[in-house]
mmCIF file of C-alpha atoms and ligand atoms in Angstrom:
data_model
loop_
_atom_site.group_PDB
_atom_site.id
_atom_site.type_symbol
_atom_site.label_atom_id
_atom_site.label_comp_id
_atom_site.label_asym_id
_atom_site.label_seq_id
_atom_site.Cartn_x
_atom_site.Cartn_y
_atom_site.Cartn_z
ATOM 1 C CA MET A 11 -19.272 -11.655 12.125
ATOM 2 C CA THR A 12 -17.933 -8.103 12.043
ATOM 3 C CA PRO A 13 -18.699 -6.231 8.776
ATOM 4 C CA LYS A 14 -15.487 -5.526 6.883
ATOM 5 C CA ILE A 15 -13.920 -3.230 4.306
ATOM 6 C CA ALA A 16 -10.666 -4.606 2.851
ATOM 7 C CA LEU A 17 -8.031 -2.360 1.277
ATOM 8 C CA GLU A 18 -5.263 -4.460 -0.302
ATOM 9 C CA GLU A 19 -7.206 -6.722 -2.614
ATOM 10 C CA HIS A 20 -5.737 -7.295 -6.048
ATOM 11 C CA PHE A 21 -6.897 -7.813 -9.621
ATOM 12 C CA LEU A 22 -5.195 -8.099 -12.986
ATOM 13 C CA ALA A 23 -6.269 -6.077 -16.028
ATOM 14 C CA PRO A 24 -5.855 -7.260 -19.629
ATOM 15 C CA GLY A 25 -2.418 -6.282 -20.952
ATOM 16 C CA PHE A 26 -0.709 -6.318 -17.548
ATOM 17 C CA GLU A 27 0.314 -9.994 -17.526
ATOM 18 C CA GLU A 28 3.936 -9.266 -18.496
ATOM 19 C CA TYR A 29 4.477 -6.820 -15.663
ATOM 20 C CA PHE A 30 2.887 -9.235 -13.199
ATOM 21 C CA ALA A 31 5.141 -12.042 -14.479
ATOM 22 C CA LYS A 32 8.114 -10.082 -13.067
ATOM 23 C CA THR A 33 6.910 -11.120 -9.599
ATOM 24 C CA ALA A 34 7.096 -14.844 -10.521
ATOM 25 C CA ILE A 35 10.556 -15.098 -8.904
ATOM 26 C CA ASN A 36 8.959 -14.035 -5.610
ATOM 27 C CA ILE A 37 5.987 -16.445 -5.705
ATOM 28 C CA SER A 38 5.853 -20.250 -5.788
ATOM 29 C CA PRO A 39 5.079 -21.602 -9.299
ATOM 30 C CA ALA A 40 1.941 -23.378 -8.040
ATOM 31 C CA LEU A 41 0.568 -20.220 -6.432
ATOM 32 C CA PHE A 42 1.511 -18.056 -9.423
ATOM 33 C CA GLY A 43 -0.799 -19.963 -11.789
ATOM 34 C CA LYS A 44 -3.668 -20.033 -9.293
ATOM 35 C CA ALA A 45 -3.217 -16.343 -8.521
ATOM 36 C CA ALA A 46 -3.570 -15.303 -12.167
ATOM 37 C CA ALA A 47 -6.977 -17.027 -12.370
ATOM 38 C CA ALA A 48 -8.193 -15.478 -9.105
ATOM 39 C CA LEU A 49 -6.886 -12.023 -10.053
ATOM 40 C CA THR A 50 -8.900 -11.867 -13.288
ATOM 41 C CA ASP A 51 -12.182 -12.928 -11.668
ATOM 42 C CA PHE A 52 -14.665 -10.238 -10.645
ATOM 43 C CA GLY A 53 -17.590 -12.612 -10.180
ATOM 44 C CA ASP A 54 -18.701 -15.482 -7.966
ATOM 45 C CA ARG A 55 -15.277 -16.625 -6.851
ATOM 46 C CA ARG A 56 -14.117 -13.252 -5.541
ATOM 47 C CA LEU A 57 -17.522 -12.406 -4.053
ATOM 48 C CA ALA A 58 -17.697 -15.801 -2.299
ATOM 49 C CA ALA A 59 -14.279 -15.189 -0.693
ATOM 50 C CA MET A 60 -15.528 -11.781 0.491
ATOM 51 C CA ASP A 61 -18.905 -13.079 1.729
ATOM 52 C CA GLN A 62 -17.244 -15.896 3.666
ATOM 53 C CA ILE A 63 -15.561 -13.382 6.006
ATOM 54 C CA GLY A 64 -18.029 -10.485 5.916
ATOM 55 C CA VAL A 65 -16.196 -8.166 3.500
ATOM 56 C CA GLU A 66 -18.895 -5.781 2.270
ATOM 57 C CA THR A 67 -16.565 -3.672 0.130
ATOM 58 C CA ALA A 68 -13.173 -4.571 -1.332
ATOM 59 C CA VAL A 69 -10.980 -1.689 -2.477
ATOM 60 C CA LEU A 70 -9.311 -3.255 -5.505
ATOM 61 C CA SER A 71 -5.824 -2.488 -6.816
ATOM 62 C CA LEU A 72 -3.769 -3.794 -9.708
ATOM 63 C CA ALA A 73 -1.417 -6.666 -8.805
ATOM 64 C CA GLY A 74 2.086 -5.202 -8.960
ATOM 65 C CA PRO A 75 4.296 -3.941 -10.348
ATOM 66 C CA GLY A 76 2.143 -2.668 -13.257
ATOM 67 C CA VAL A 77 3.438 0.430 -15.025
ATOM 68 C CA GLN A 78 5.858 1.142 -12.179
ATOM 69 C CA ALA A 79 8.010 -1.357 -14.124
ATOM 70 C CA GLU A 80 7.488 0.408 -17.492
ATOM 71 C CA THR A 81 10.418 2.348 -19.030
ATOM 72 C CA GLU A 82 8.421 4.295 -21.670
ATOM 73 C CA THR A 83 6.524 7.247 -20.188
ATOM 74 C CA ALA A 84 3.884 7.473 -22.942
ATOM 75 C CA THR A 85 3.170 3.745 -22.617
ATOM 76 C CA ALA A 86 2.836 4.054 -18.843
ATOM 77 C CA ILE A 87 0.359 6.950 -19.153
ATOM 78 C CA ALA A 88 -1.816 5.149 -21.719
ATOM 79 C CA LYS A 89 -1.767 1.800 -19.901
ATOM 80 C CA ALA A 90 -2.564 3.338 -16.495
ATOM 81 C CA LYS A 91 -5.609 5.103 -17.971
ATOM 82 C CA GLY A 92 -6.737 1.860 -19.613
ATOM 83 C CA CYS A 93 -6.362 -0.026 -16.340
ATOM 84 C CA ASN A 94 -8.346 2.593 -14.415
ATOM 85 C CA ASP A 95 -11.137 2.627 -17.013
ATOM 86 C CA PHE A 96 -11.247 -1.196 -16.892
ATOM 87 C CA LEU A 97 -11.619 -1.370 -13.111
ATOM 88 C CA ALA A 98 -14.096 1.538 -13.092
ATOM 89 C CA ARG A 99 -16.510 -0.546 -15.206
ATOM 90 C CA HIS A 100 -16.331 -3.406 -12.677
ATOM 91 C CA MET A 101 -16.775 -0.932 -9.797
ATOM 92 C CA ALA A 102 -19.870 0.564 -11.463
ATOM 93 C CA ASP A 103 -21.374 -2.907 -12.048
ATOM 94 C CA SER A 104 -20.697 -4.151 -8.504
ATOM 95 C CA LYS A 105 -23.492 -2.448 -6.516
ATOM 96 C CA GLY A 106 -20.935 -1.086 -4.061
ATOM 97 C CA ARG A 107 -19.005 -4.312 -3.496
ATOM 98 C CA TYR A 108 -15.909 -3.017 -5.315
ATOM 99 C CA SER A 109 -14.135 0.289 -4.839
ATOM 100 C CA GLY A 110 -10.688 1.101 -6.194
ATOM 101 C CA PHE A 111 -7.226 2.550 -5.789
ATOM 102 C CA ALA A 112 -6.043 4.209 -9.011
ATOM 103 C CA HIS A 113 -2.997 2.960 -10.936
ATOM 104 C CA LEU A 114 -0.714 5.917 -11.721
ATOM 105 C CA PRO A 115 1.969 6.607 -14.365
ATOM 106 C CA THR A 116 4.657 7.766 -11.915
ATOM 107 C CA GLN A 117 7.153 8.299 -14.755
ATOM 108 C CA ASP A 118 5.404 11.679 -15.259
ATOM 109 C CA PRO A 119 4.354 13.083 -11.851
ATOM 110 C CA ALA A 120 2.059 15.767 -13.363
ATOM 111 C CA ALA A 121 0.301 13.135 -15.482
ATOM 112 C CA ALA A 122 0.034 10.910 -12.380
ATOM 113 C CA ALA A 123 -1.593 13.794 -10.457
ATOM 114 C CA ASP A 124 -4.046 14.453 -13.305
ATOM 115 C CA GLU A 125 -4.920 10.766 -13.571
ATOM 116 C CA LEU A 126 -5.497 10.554 -9.808
ATOM 117 C CA GLN A 127 -7.836 13.553 -10.029
ATOM 118 C CA ARG A 128 -9.728 12.030 -12.971
ATOM 119 C CA CYS A 129 -10.103 8.731 -11.126
ATOM 120 C CA VAL A 130 -11.318 10.339 -7.884
ATOM 121 C CA ARG A 131 -13.600 13.008 -9.387
ATOM 122 C CA ASP A 132 -15.002 11.146 -12.395
ATOM 123 C CA LEU A 133 -14.681 7.415 -11.667
ATOM 124 C CA GLY A 134 -15.319 7.050 -7.932
ATOM 125 C CA TYR A 135 -11.841 5.970 -6.830
ATOM 126 C CA VAL A 136 -10.829 6.493 -3.184
ATOM 127 C CA GLY A 137 -7.049 6.906 -3.546
ATOM 128 C CA ALA A 138 -4.082 5.416 -5.380
ATOM 129 C CA MET A 139 -1.715 2.498 -4.975
ATOM 130 C CA ILE A 140 1.884 2.818 -6.158
ATOM 131 C CA ASN A 141 4.049 -0.292 -6.438
ATOM 132 C CA GLY A 142 7.297 1.009 -4.982
ATOM 133 C CA GLN A 143 10.037 2.788 -6.924
ATOM 134 C CA THR A 144 9.708 3.725 -10.595
ATOM 135 C CA ASN A 145 12.939 3.251 -12.580
ATOM 136 C CA GLY A 146 14.850 4.162 -9.409
ATOM 137 C CA ALA A 147 12.706 7.180 -8.420
ATOM 138 C CA TYR A 148 11.109 7.277 -4.951
ATOM 139 C CA LEU A 149 8.154 9.427 -3.952
ATOM 140 C CA ASP A 150 10.206 11.765 -1.719
ATOM 141 C CA ASP A 151 11.811 13.212 -4.856
ATOM 142 C CA ASP A 152 10.843 16.887 -5.331
ATOM 143 C CA ARG A 153 9.401 15.972 -8.740
ATOM 144 C CA PHE A 154 6.525 14.212 -6.922
ATOM 145 C CA SER A 155 5.415 17.336 -5.040
ATOM 146 C CA VAL A 156 2.710 17.855 -7.664
ATOM 147 C CA LEU A 157 1.300 14.408 -6.865
ATOM 148 C CA TRP A 158 1.367 14.818 -3.064
ATOM 149 C CA GLU A 159 -0.217 18.262 -3.348
ATOM 150 C CA ARG A 160 -3.026 16.926 -5.557
ATOM 151 C CA ALA A 161 -3.666 13.902 -3.337
ATOM 152 C CA ALA A 162 -3.811 16.168 -0.280
ATOM 153 C CA ASP A 163 -6.213 18.547 -2.056
ATOM 154 C CA LEU A 164 -8.418 15.616 -3.072
ATOM 155 C CA GLY A 165 -8.225 14.248 0.481
ATOM 156 C CA VAL A 166 -7.257 10.738 -0.641
ATOM 157 C CA PRO A 167 -4.456 8.412 0.542
ATOM 158 C CA ILE A 168 -1.576 7.001 -1.471
ATOM 159 C CA TYR A 169 -0.868 3.361 -0.647
ATOM 160 C CA ILE A 170 2.727 2.230 -1.228
ATOM 161 C CA HIS A 171 2.764 -1.461 -2.119
ATOM 162 C CA PRO A 172 5.956 -3.552 -2.033
ATOM 163 C CA TYR A 173 8.046 -4.331 -5.068
ATOM 164 C CA ASN A 174 11.728 -4.962 -5.669
ATOM 165 C CA PRO A 175 14.465 -2.313 -5.407
ATOM 166 C CA PRO A 176 16.019 -0.975 -8.651
ATOM 167 C CA ASP A 177 19.167 -3.044 -8.122
ATOM 168 C CA PHE A 178 19.969 -6.307 -6.342
ATOM 169 C CA PRO A 179 21.472 -5.292 -2.977
ATOM 170 C CA TYR A 180 24.627 -7.149 -1.969
ATOM 171 C CA MET A 181 23.105 -8.040 1.398
ATOM 172 C CA PHE A 182 20.801 -10.567 -0.343
ATOM 173 C CA HIS A 183 23.542 -12.355 -2.344
ATOM 174 C CA GLY A 184 23.352 -16.096 -1.822
ATOM 175 C CA HIS A 185 19.981 -15.798 -0.079
ATOM 176 C CA PRO A 186 17.181 -15.847 -2.666
ATOM 177 C CA GLU A 187 14.698 -16.715 0.090
ATOM 178 C CA LEU A 188 15.237 -13.252 1.579
ATOM 179 C CA PHE A 189 14.526 -11.457 -1.713
ATOM 180 C CA GLY A 190 10.755 -10.920 -1.894
ATOM 181 C CA PRO A 191 7.936 -11.134 0.629
ATOM 182 C CA VAL A 192 9.988 -12.831 3.370
ATOM 183 C CA TRP A 193 12.158 -9.774 3.942
ATOM 184 C CA SER A 194 13.413 -7.542 1.086
ATOM 185 C CA TRP A 195 9.942 -6.149 0.300
ATOM 186 C CA THR A 196 9.610 -5.108 3.932
ATOM 187 C CA VAL A 197 13.030 -3.412 3.878
ATOM 188 C CA GLU A 198 12.369 -1.696 0.542
ATOM 189 C CA THR A 199 8.861 -0.483 1.362
ATOM 190 C CA GLY A 200 9.632 0.516 4.946
ATOM 191 C CA ASN A 201 12.633 2.450 3.651
ATOM 192 C CA HIS A 202 10.455 4.143 1.026
ATOM 193 C CA ALA A 203 8.089 5.319 3.766
ATOM 194 C CA LEU A 204 10.995 6.587 5.887
ATOM 195 C CA ARG A 205 12.344 8.551 2.906
ATOM 196 C CA LEU A 206 8.993 10.396 2.927
ATOM 197 C CA VAL A 207 9.076 11.008 6.690
ATOM 198 C CA PHE A 208 12.714 12.118 6.933
ATOM 199 C CA GLY A 209 12.581 13.896 3.551
ATOM 200 C CA GLY A 210 9.998 16.284 5.001
ATOM 201 C CA VAL A 211 7.171 15.364 2.603
ATOM 202 C CA PHE A 212 4.666 15.569 5.476
ATOM 203 C CA ASP A 213 5.988 18.982 6.556
ATOM 204 C CA ARG A 214 5.470 20.262 3.013
ATOM 205 C CA PHE A 215 2.074 18.535 2.696
ATOM 206 C CA PRO A 216 0.621 18.247 6.213
ATOM 207 C CA LYS A 217 -2.646 16.838 4.865
ATOM 208 C CA ALA A 218 -0.985 14.085 2.805
ATOM 209 C CA LYS A 219 -2.122 10.564 3.716
ATOM 210 C CA LEU A 220 0.078 7.489 3.362
ATOM 211 C CA LEU A 221 -1.111 3.868 3.614
ATOM 212 C CA LEU A 222 1.256 0.943 4.206
ATOM 213 C CA GLY A 223 0.375 -2.753 4.151
ATOM 214 C CA HIS A 224 1.802 -5.667 6.111
ATOM 215 C CA MET A 225 1.103 -4.048 9.495
ATOM 216 C CA GLY A 226 3.260 -1.054 8.586
ATOM 217 C CA GLU A 227 6.266 -2.953 7.200
ATOM 218 C CA THR A 228 7.718 -3.290 10.774
ATOM 219 C CA LEU A 229 7.922 0.506 11.255
ATOM 220 C CA PRO A 230 5.481 0.726 14.243
ATOM 221 C CA TYR A 231 7.967 -1.420 16.193
ATOM 222 C CA GLN A 232 10.752 1.148 15.615
ATOM 223 C CA LEU A 233 9.175 4.539 16.412
ATOM 224 C CA TRP A 234 11.049 5.192 19.650
ATOM 225 C CA ARG A 235 14.378 4.461 17.975
ATOM 226 C CA PHE A 236 13.602 6.806 15.054
ATOM 227 C CA ASP A 237 12.965 9.604 17.554
ATOM 228 C CA SER A 238 16.006 8.877 19.706
ATOM 229 C CA ARG A 239 18.597 8.496 16.940
ATOM 230 C CA TRP A 240 17.643 10.474 13.869
ATOM 231 C CA GLU A 241 19.139 13.846 14.847
ATOM 232 C CA ILE A 242 22.508 12.237 15.568
ATOM 233 C CA SER A 243 22.515 10.345 12.270
ATOM 234 C CA ASN A 244 21.396 13.237 10.088
ATOM 235 C CA ARG A 245 24.220 15.510 11.339
ATOM 236 C CA GLY A 246 22.137 18.652 11.038
ATOM 237 C CA THR A 247 21.581 18.277 7.293
ATOM 238 C CA ARG A 248 17.778 18.065 7.547
ATOM 239 C CA ARG A 249 15.149 19.767 9.652
ATOM 240 C CA LEU A 250 11.772 18.324 10.582
ATOM 241 C CA ALA A 251 8.978 20.305 12.224
ATOM 242 C CA ARG A 252 8.082 17.328 14.432
ATOM 243 C CA LYS A 253 9.534 14.161 15.910
ATOM 244 C CA PRO A 254 9.539 11.329 13.324
ATOM 245 C CA SER A 255 6.962 9.344 15.322
ATOM 246 C CA GLU A 256 4.488 12.240 15.158
ATOM 247 C CA TYR A 257 4.065 11.775 11.399
ATOM 248 C CA PHE A 258 2.978 8.199 12.126
ATOM 249 C CA HIS A 259 0.220 9.677 14.290
ATOM 250 C CA ARG A 260 -0.871 12.273 11.739
ATOM 251 C CA ASN A 261 -0.102 11.165 8.162
ATOM 252 C CA ILE A 262 0.260 7.373 8.139
ATOM 253 C CA TRP A 263 -2.199 4.465 8.338
ATOM 254 C CA VAL A 264 -1.369 0.744 8.146
ATOM 255 C CA THR A 265 -3.305 -2.311 7.015
ATOM 256 C CA THR A 266 -3.165 -5.902 8.204
ATOM 257 C CA ALA A 267 -2.703 -7.139 4.600
ATOM 258 C CA GLY A 268 -0.702 -10.343 4.479
ATOM 259 C CA VAL A 269 -0.106 -10.555 8.254
ATOM 260 C CA CYS A 270 -2.452 -12.732 10.361
ATOM 261 C CA SER A 271 -0.663 -12.485 13.694
ATOM 262 C CA ASP A 272 -1.683 -11.039 17.073
ATOM 263 C CA GLU A 273 1.669 -9.621 18.238
ATOM 264 C CA PRO A 274 2.320 -7.180 15.362
ATOM 265 C CA LEU A 275 -1.372 -6.201 15.437
ATOM 266 C CA ARG A 276 -1.068 -5.274 19.119
ATOM 267 C CA CYS A 277 2.154 -3.376 18.397
ATOM 268 C CA ALA A 278 0.566 -1.423 15.513
ATOM 269 C CA ILE A 279 -2.451 -0.482 17.665
ATOM 270 C CA ASP A 280 -0.307 0.538 20.654
ATOM 271 C CA ALA A 281 2.314 2.425 18.624
ATOM 272 C CA MET A 282 0.042 4.229 16.154
ATOM 273 C CA GLY A 283 -3.419 4.260 17.693
ATOM 274 C CA CYS A 284 -6.375 2.008 16.961
ATOM 275 C CA ASP A 285 -7.795 4.524 14.468
ATOM 276 C CA ARG A 286 -4.757 3.997 12.184
ATOM 277 C CA VAL A 287 -5.001 0.216 11.702
ATOM 278 C CA LEU A 288 -7.255 -1.191 8.955
ATOM 279 C CA PHE A 289 -8.212 -4.758 8.074
ATOM 280 C CA SER A 290 -7.122 -6.182 4.705
ATOM 281 C CA VAL A 291 -6.535 -9.636 3.243
ATOM 282 C CA ASP A 292 -4.046 -9.221 0.319
ATOM 283 C CA TYR A 293 -6.336 -11.419 -1.779
ATOM 284 C CA PRO A 294 -5.549 -13.712 -3.524
ATOM 285 C CA PHE A 295 -2.017 -13.965 -2.113
ATOM 286 C CA GLU A 296 -3.389 -14.507 1.400
ATOM 287 C CA ARG A 297 -6.380 -16.742 2.111
ATOM 288 C CA ALA A 298 -9.479 -14.705 2.924
ATOM 289 C CA SER A 299 -10.684 -17.378 5.367
ATOM 290 C CA GLU A 300 -7.445 -17.246 7.357
ATOM 291 C CA ALA A 301 -7.421 -13.433 7.535
ATOM 292 C CA GLY A 302 -11.106 -13.268 8.475
ATOM 293 C CA GLU A 303 -10.978 -15.989 11.125
ATOM 294 C CA TRP A 304 -7.832 -14.461 12.598
ATOM 295 C CA ILE A 305 -9.202 -10.907 13.042
ATOM 296 C CA GLU A 306 -12.476 -12.232 14.498
ATOM 297 C CA ALA A 307 -10.515 -14.152 17.170
ATOM 298 C CA ALA A 308 -7.717 -11.618 17.767
ATOM 299 C CA PRO A 309 -7.370 -10.517 21.437
ATOM 300 C CA ILE A 310 -8.727 -6.969 20.969
ATOM 301 C CA SER A 311 -11.883 -5.291 22.250
ATOM 302 C CA ALA A 312 -15.147 -5.257 20.288
ATOM 303 C CA ASP A 313 -14.711 -1.505 19.695
ATOM 304 C CA GLU A 314 -11.174 -2.027 18.381
ATOM 305 C CA ARG A 315 -12.379 -4.832 16.100
ATOM 306 C CA ALA A 316 -15.184 -2.701 14.658
ATOM 307 C CA ALA A 317 -12.803 0.221 14.034
ATOM 308 C CA ILE A 318 -10.169 -1.965 12.380
ATOM 309 C CA CYS A 319 -12.645 -3.985 10.311
ATOM 310 C CA HIS A 320 -14.723 -1.101 8.908
ATOM 311 C CA GLY A 321 -14.930 2.117 10.965
ATOM 312 C CA ASN A 322 -11.441 3.389 10.169
ATOM 313 C CA ALA A 323 -11.807 2.638 6.463
ATOM 314 C CA ARG A 324 -15.113 4.533 6.292
ATOM 315 C CA ALA A 325 -13.464 7.554 7.942
ATOM 316 C CA LEU A 326 -10.268 7.478 5.872
ATOM 317 C CA LEU A 327 -11.825 6.687 2.493
ATOM 318 C CA GLY A 328 -15.219 8.352 2.895
ATOM 319 C CA LEU A 329 -17.025 5.129 2.030
HETATM 320 MN MN1 MN B 410 -0.418 -7.100 -1.963
#
């Protein structure tokens, strides 16, 4: 069994149940109850799921949306700190089994940057996870330059995790099955990433690192089309230093979280490079056994499997 590091593995901190309940519309009622129990466990149950598939270290992150759904800035700042202190205690007690992505109060970008720095320098975190838009603000907004600059200086990635858009887009009317993990989260999160690319965030911060789950939210499949069409569509209003696809080869990494399927894996490897694809489960929303058995049997070389399962994570996160 190939040793593994997994990057999109969730927990729930005390006081975050109400935010998490906002995702109930996107999850089956049976799974929702089971998930809450699994999310609050840091002991035998979680470790057994990791051991079963060879996960040596799980990088834990708060189950969304967390304070990204908070409207009061002071509350978001205080709760994010509390969440990060809570996970840090479990990380310290875990003998290296648990690492963490910080939870950030994106309502106040300077406070988010300071909290990221505190988490990385003082608490051993390896990056941050942000659950999509915050009260309608996306991370390409100029206000977030302070956060991208700090993350680049610290050398850590920011992982954008799916959540719902700020409004209910007309294109989903009458189709509740499309609103959530089946499709709208992919559209929303892929679009968020493209706002960063086309908004020039990676020209302004060439060392910024972005992580996306779900095999890159379909974007690796579209790189050629981004390159061939973007200058026509943008009508000269924006300038980029490079072709859009080049940022996917310099600033962006993707995880297998929540996708146990050979075809998109092959596409992600071929489009982005094997060093940009990292194994994850999306525990407890995906079964660890299914994700582990799938990657062990996937039609890739032994070198590719080792890179995807642990080598790339060690390089990107410094583990
Ligand atoms: Mn997830």
